[in-house]
CSV table of C-alpha atoms and ligand atoms in Angstrom, one decimal:
chain,number,residue,atom,x,y,z
A,1,UNK,CA,-30.5,-27.7,2.5
A,2,UNK,CA,-29.6,-30.1,5.3
A,3,UNK,CA,-26.3,-31.3,6.3
A,4,UNK,CA,-25.5,-34.1,8.7
A,5,UNK,CA,-22.5,-33.5,10.8
A,6,UNK,CA,-20.8,-36.2,12.6
A,7,UNK,CA,-20.5,-35.7,16.3
A,8,UNK,CA,-16.9,-36.8,16.3
A,9,UNK,CA,-14.5,-34.5,14.4
A,10,UNK,CA,-12.5,-36.5,12.0
A,11,UNK,CA,-8.8,-36.1,11.6
A,12,UNK,CA,-9.4,-34.1,8.4
A,13,UNK,CA,-11.8,-31.8,10.2
A,14,UNK,CA,-9.1,-31.2,12.7
A,15,UNK,CA,-6.6,-30.3,10.0
A,16,UNK,CA,-9.1,-27.8,8.5
A,17,UNK,CA,-9.7,-26.2,11.9
A,18,UNK,CA,-6.0,-26.0,12.7
A,19,UNK,CA,-5.2,-24.6,9.3
A,20,UNK,CA,-7.9,-22.0,9.6
A,21,UNK,CA,-6.7,-21.0,13.1
A,22,UNK,CA,-3.1,-20.6,11.9
A,23,UNK,CA,-4.3,-18.5,9.0
A,24,UNK,CA,-6.4,-16.3,11.2
A,25,UNK,CA,-3.5,-15.7,13.6
A,26,UNK,CA,-1.2,-14.9,10.7
A,27,UNK,CA,-3.7,-12.4,9.2
A,28,UNK,CA,-4.0,-10.6,12.6
A,29,UNK,CA,-0.3,-10.5,13.0
A,30,UNK,CA,0.2,-9.1,9.5
A,31,UNK,CA,-2.5,-6.4,10.1
A,32,UNK,CA,-1.3,-5.4,13.6
A,33,UNK,CA,1.4,-2.8,12.6
A,34,UNK,CA,-0.9,-0.9,10.3
A,35,UNK,CA,-2.8,2.2,11.2
A,36,UNK,CA,-6.3,1.7,9.8
A,37,UNK,CA,-9.0,4.2,9.2
A,38,UNK,CA,-11.8,2.0,7.9
A,39,UNK,CA,-15.2,3.6,7.7
A,40,UNK,CA,-17.4,0.7,6.8
A,41,UNK,CA,-17.1,-2.5,8.8
A,42,UNK,CA,-14.4,-5.0,8.1
A,43,UNK,CA,-16.5,-7.4,6.0
A,44,UNK,CA,-17.6,-4.6,3.8
A,45,UNK,CA,-14.0,-3.4,3.3
A,46,UNK,CA,-13.0,-7.0,2.5
A,47,UNK,CA,-15.6,-7.1,-0.2
A,48,UNK,CA,-13.9,-4.1,-1.8
A,49,UNK,CA,-15.9,-1.1,-0.7
A,50,UNK,CA,-14.3,2.3,-1.1
A,51,UNK,CA,-12.7,3.7,2.1
A,52,UNK,CA,-12.2,7.3,3.1
A,53,UNK,CA,-9.0,8.4,4.8
A,54,UNK,CA,-8.5,11.5,6.8
A,55,UNK,CA,-5.1,13.0,5.9
A,56,UNK,CA,-5.1,15.6,8.7
A,57,UNK,CA,-2.8,13.7,11.1
A,58,UNK,CA,-0.1,13.0,8.4
A,59,UNK,CA,2.6,15.6,8.8
A,60,UNK,CA,5.0,16.4,6.0
A,61,UNK,CA,7.7,13.7,5.8
A,62,UNK,CA,5.4,11.1,7.4
A,63,UNK,CA,3.2,8.3,6.1
A,64,UNK,CA,0.3,6.2,7.1
A,65,UNK,CA,-0.8,2.8,5.9
A,66,UNK,CA,-4.4,1.6,5.4
A,67,UNK,CA,-5.8,-1.6,4.0
A,68,UNK,CA,-8.0,-1.6,0.9
A,69,UNK,CA,-9.2,-4.8,-0.7
A,70,UNK,CA,-6.8,-6.6,1.6
A,71,UNK,CA,-3.8,-4.7,0.3
A,72,UNK,CA,-1.6,-2.4,2.3
A,73,UNK,CA,-1.8,1.2,0.9
A,74,UNK,CA,0.9,3.7,1.6
A,75,UNK,CA,-0.1,7.3,1.9
A,76,UNK,CA,2.9,9.7,2.0
A,77,UNK,CA,3.0,13.4,2.7
A,78,UNK,CA,6.1,14.0,0.7
A,79,UNK,CA,8.7,16.6,1.5
A,80,UNK,CA,9.5,19.4,-0.9
A,81,UNK,CA,12.8,17.7,-1.6
A,82,UNK,CA,11.1,14.4,-2.4
A,83,UNK,CA,8.7,16.2,-4.8
A,84,UNK,CA,11.6,18.0,-6.5
A,85,UNK,CA,13.5,14.7,-6.9
A,86,UNK,CA,10.5,12.9,-8.3
A,87,UNK,CA,9.8,15.7,-10.9
A,88,UNK,CA,13.4,16.2,-12.0
A,89,UNK,CA,14.0,12.6,-13.1
A,90,UNK,CA,14.6,11.9,-16.8
A,91,UNK,CA,11.5,9.7,-17.3
A,92,UNK,CA,12.9,8.0,-20.4
A,93,UNK,CA,15.7,6.6,-18.2
A,94,UNK,CA,13.3,4.8,-16.0
A,95,UNK,CA,12.7,1.0,-16.2
A,96,UNK,CA,8.9,1.7,-16.0
A,97,UNK,CA,8.6,5.2,-17.4
A,98,UNK,CA,6.0,7.3,-15.8
A,99,UNK,CA,5.9,11.0,-14.8
A,100,UNK,CA,5.4,12.0,-11.2
A,101,UNK,CA,2.4,14.0,-12.4
A,102,UNK,CA,0.8,10.8,-13.8
A,103,UNK,CA,1.1,9.2,-10.4
A,104,UNK,CA,-0.2,12.0,-8.2
A,105,UNK,CA,-3.2,14.4,-8.3
A,106,UNK,CA,-2.9,17.9,-9.7
A,107,UNK,CA,-2.9,20.4,-6.8
A,108,UNK,CA,-2.1,17.7,-4.3
A,109,UNK,CA,1.4,16.8,-5.4
A,110,UNK,CA,2.7,16.3,-1.9
A,111,UNK,CA,0.5,13.2,-1.5
A,112,UNK,CA,1.7,9.9,-2.9
A,113,UNK,CA,-0.7,7.0,-2.7
A,114,UNK,CA,0.6,3.6,-3.7
A,115,UNK,CA,0.0,-0.1,-3.1
A,116,UNK,CA,2.6,-1.2,-0.7
A,117,UNK,CA,3.4,-4.5,-2.4
A,118,UNK,CA,6.8,-4.9,-4.1
A,119,UNK,CA,6.3,-5.7,-7.8
A,120,UNK,CA,9.0,-8.4,-7.6
A,121,UNK,CA,7.7,-11.1,-5.3
A,122,UNK,CA,5.2,-9.3,-3.1
A,123,UNK,CA,7.1,-8.2,0.0
A,124,UNK,CA,6.1,-5.0,1.7
A,125,UNK,CA,8.7,-2.3,1.1
A,126,UNK,CA,9.7,0.3,3.7
A,127,UNK,CA,8.8,3.9,3.1
A,128,UNK,CA,11.2,6.8,3.3
A,129,UNK,CA,14.1,4.4,2.8
A,130,UNK,CA,16.6,3.4,0.1
A,131,UNK,CA,18.9,5.2,-2.2
A,132,UNK,CA,16.1,7.2,-3.9
A,133,UNK,CA,14.4,8.7,-0.9
A,134,UNK,CA,11.3,6.5,-1.5
A,135,UNK,CA,10.9,2.8,-0.7
A,136,UNK,CA,13.3,0.0,-0.1
A,137,UNK,CA,12.2,-3.7,-0.3
A,138,UNK,CA,14.3,-5.7,2.2
A,139,UNK,CA,13.5,-9.0,0.5
A,140,UNK,CA,15.8,-8.7,-2.5
A,141,UNK,CA,16.8,-5.1,-2.5
A,142,UNK,CA,14.5,-3.3,-4.9
A,143,UNK,CA,14.7,0.5,-4.7
A,144,UNK,CA,11.8,2.7,-5.5
A,145,UNK,CA,12.0,6.5,-5.7
A,146,UNK,CA,9.8,9.1,-4.0
A,147,UNK,CA,7.2,8.6,-6.7
A,148,UNK,CA,7.1,4.9,-6.1
A,149,UNK,CA,8.8,4.2,-9.4
A,150,UNK,CA,11.3,1.3,-9.6
A,151,UNK,CA,14.8,2.5,-9.9
A,152,UNK,CA,17.1,-0.4,-9.0
A,153,UNK,CA,16.8,-4.1,-8.2
A,154,UNK,CA,14.8,-7.0,-9.5
A,155,UNK,CA,11.3,-5.5,-9.3
A,156,UNK,CA,10.0,-5.1,-12.9
A,157,UNK,CA,7.5,-2.3,-12.4
A,158,UNK,CA,6.5,0.7,-10.3
A,159,UNK,CA,4.4,0.4,-7.2
A,160,UNK,CA,0.8,0.6,-8.5
A,161,UNK,CA,-1.3,3.7,-7.8
A,162,UNK,CA,-4.8,2.6,-6.6
A,163,UNK,CA,-7.9,4.4,-7.8
A,164,UNK,CA,-8.5,7.3,-5.5
A,165,UNK,CA,-10.0,10.8,-5.4
A,166,UNK,CA,-9.8,13.8,-3.1
A,167,UNK,CA,-13.2,14.4,-1.6
A,168,UNK,CA,-11.8,17.5,0.2
A,169,UNK,CA,-8.3,19.0,0.7
A,170,UNK,CA,-7.7,16.7,3.7
A,171,UNK,CA,-9.6,13.6,2.8
A,172,UNK,CA,-9.3,10.9,0.0
A,173,UNK,CA,-11.5,8.1,-1.0
A,174,UNK,CA,-9.7,5.0,-2.2
A,175,UNK,CA,-11.7,2.8,-4.5
B,201,FES,S1,10.0,-9.0,-3.2
B,201,FES,FE1,10.8,-6.9,-3.2
B,201,FES,S2,12.7,-7.2,-4.1
B,201,FES,FE2,11.9,-9.2,-4.1
C-alpha cells in the first residue's frame, strides 16, 4: 500500500496533530499520580494483558493503585475495623446488595481490589474516605463502604471487582 503525503501539512493535519498532543499530555498527567507495577511493557498492558502486583509493600490501612486495561485499580489492605464493618452490614439494606465475601477472596479478606471509577459518571473516588470508611467521590458526593459498595449518593452500583487471583500470599494477578 502506498500513500502520498503532501509536503505541506494542511490546517486539518495541524488540528489532528495538536489534538493528539493534547490528548497525550492529558494521559500522562492522569497517569502520573498512580503507582504502577506493570510487568509486561505498556503496549501489552494496553492490549489487556494480565498484570501481576506485589502486595508486600502495602501495609495494613494503606492502598496502591495500578492500571489494568487503562482503568485505575485500587488495592486496599483493609484494617480489621474496615473488615468488620464490611461484614456486619445488613446486605438487604444496600442499594446494590452484595456480601463482602462475594467481593473478596476467601483467606485473603484483608485485600479489597476494585476498579477505581465511580459508577455514577466516572470520576475517580478517594480511598479511605467518606462516611463509610471506604471511598468518597468528590464529583457528586457518592459514598462507598469499605467493601466498595455504594451506600449513599447518586452512584447506582458498587465499584466493580475486576477478575483477579492470588498467585501467592503476597502477589495477585489481575486479568
Ligand atoms: S461521578 Fe462520582 S458521584 Fe458523580
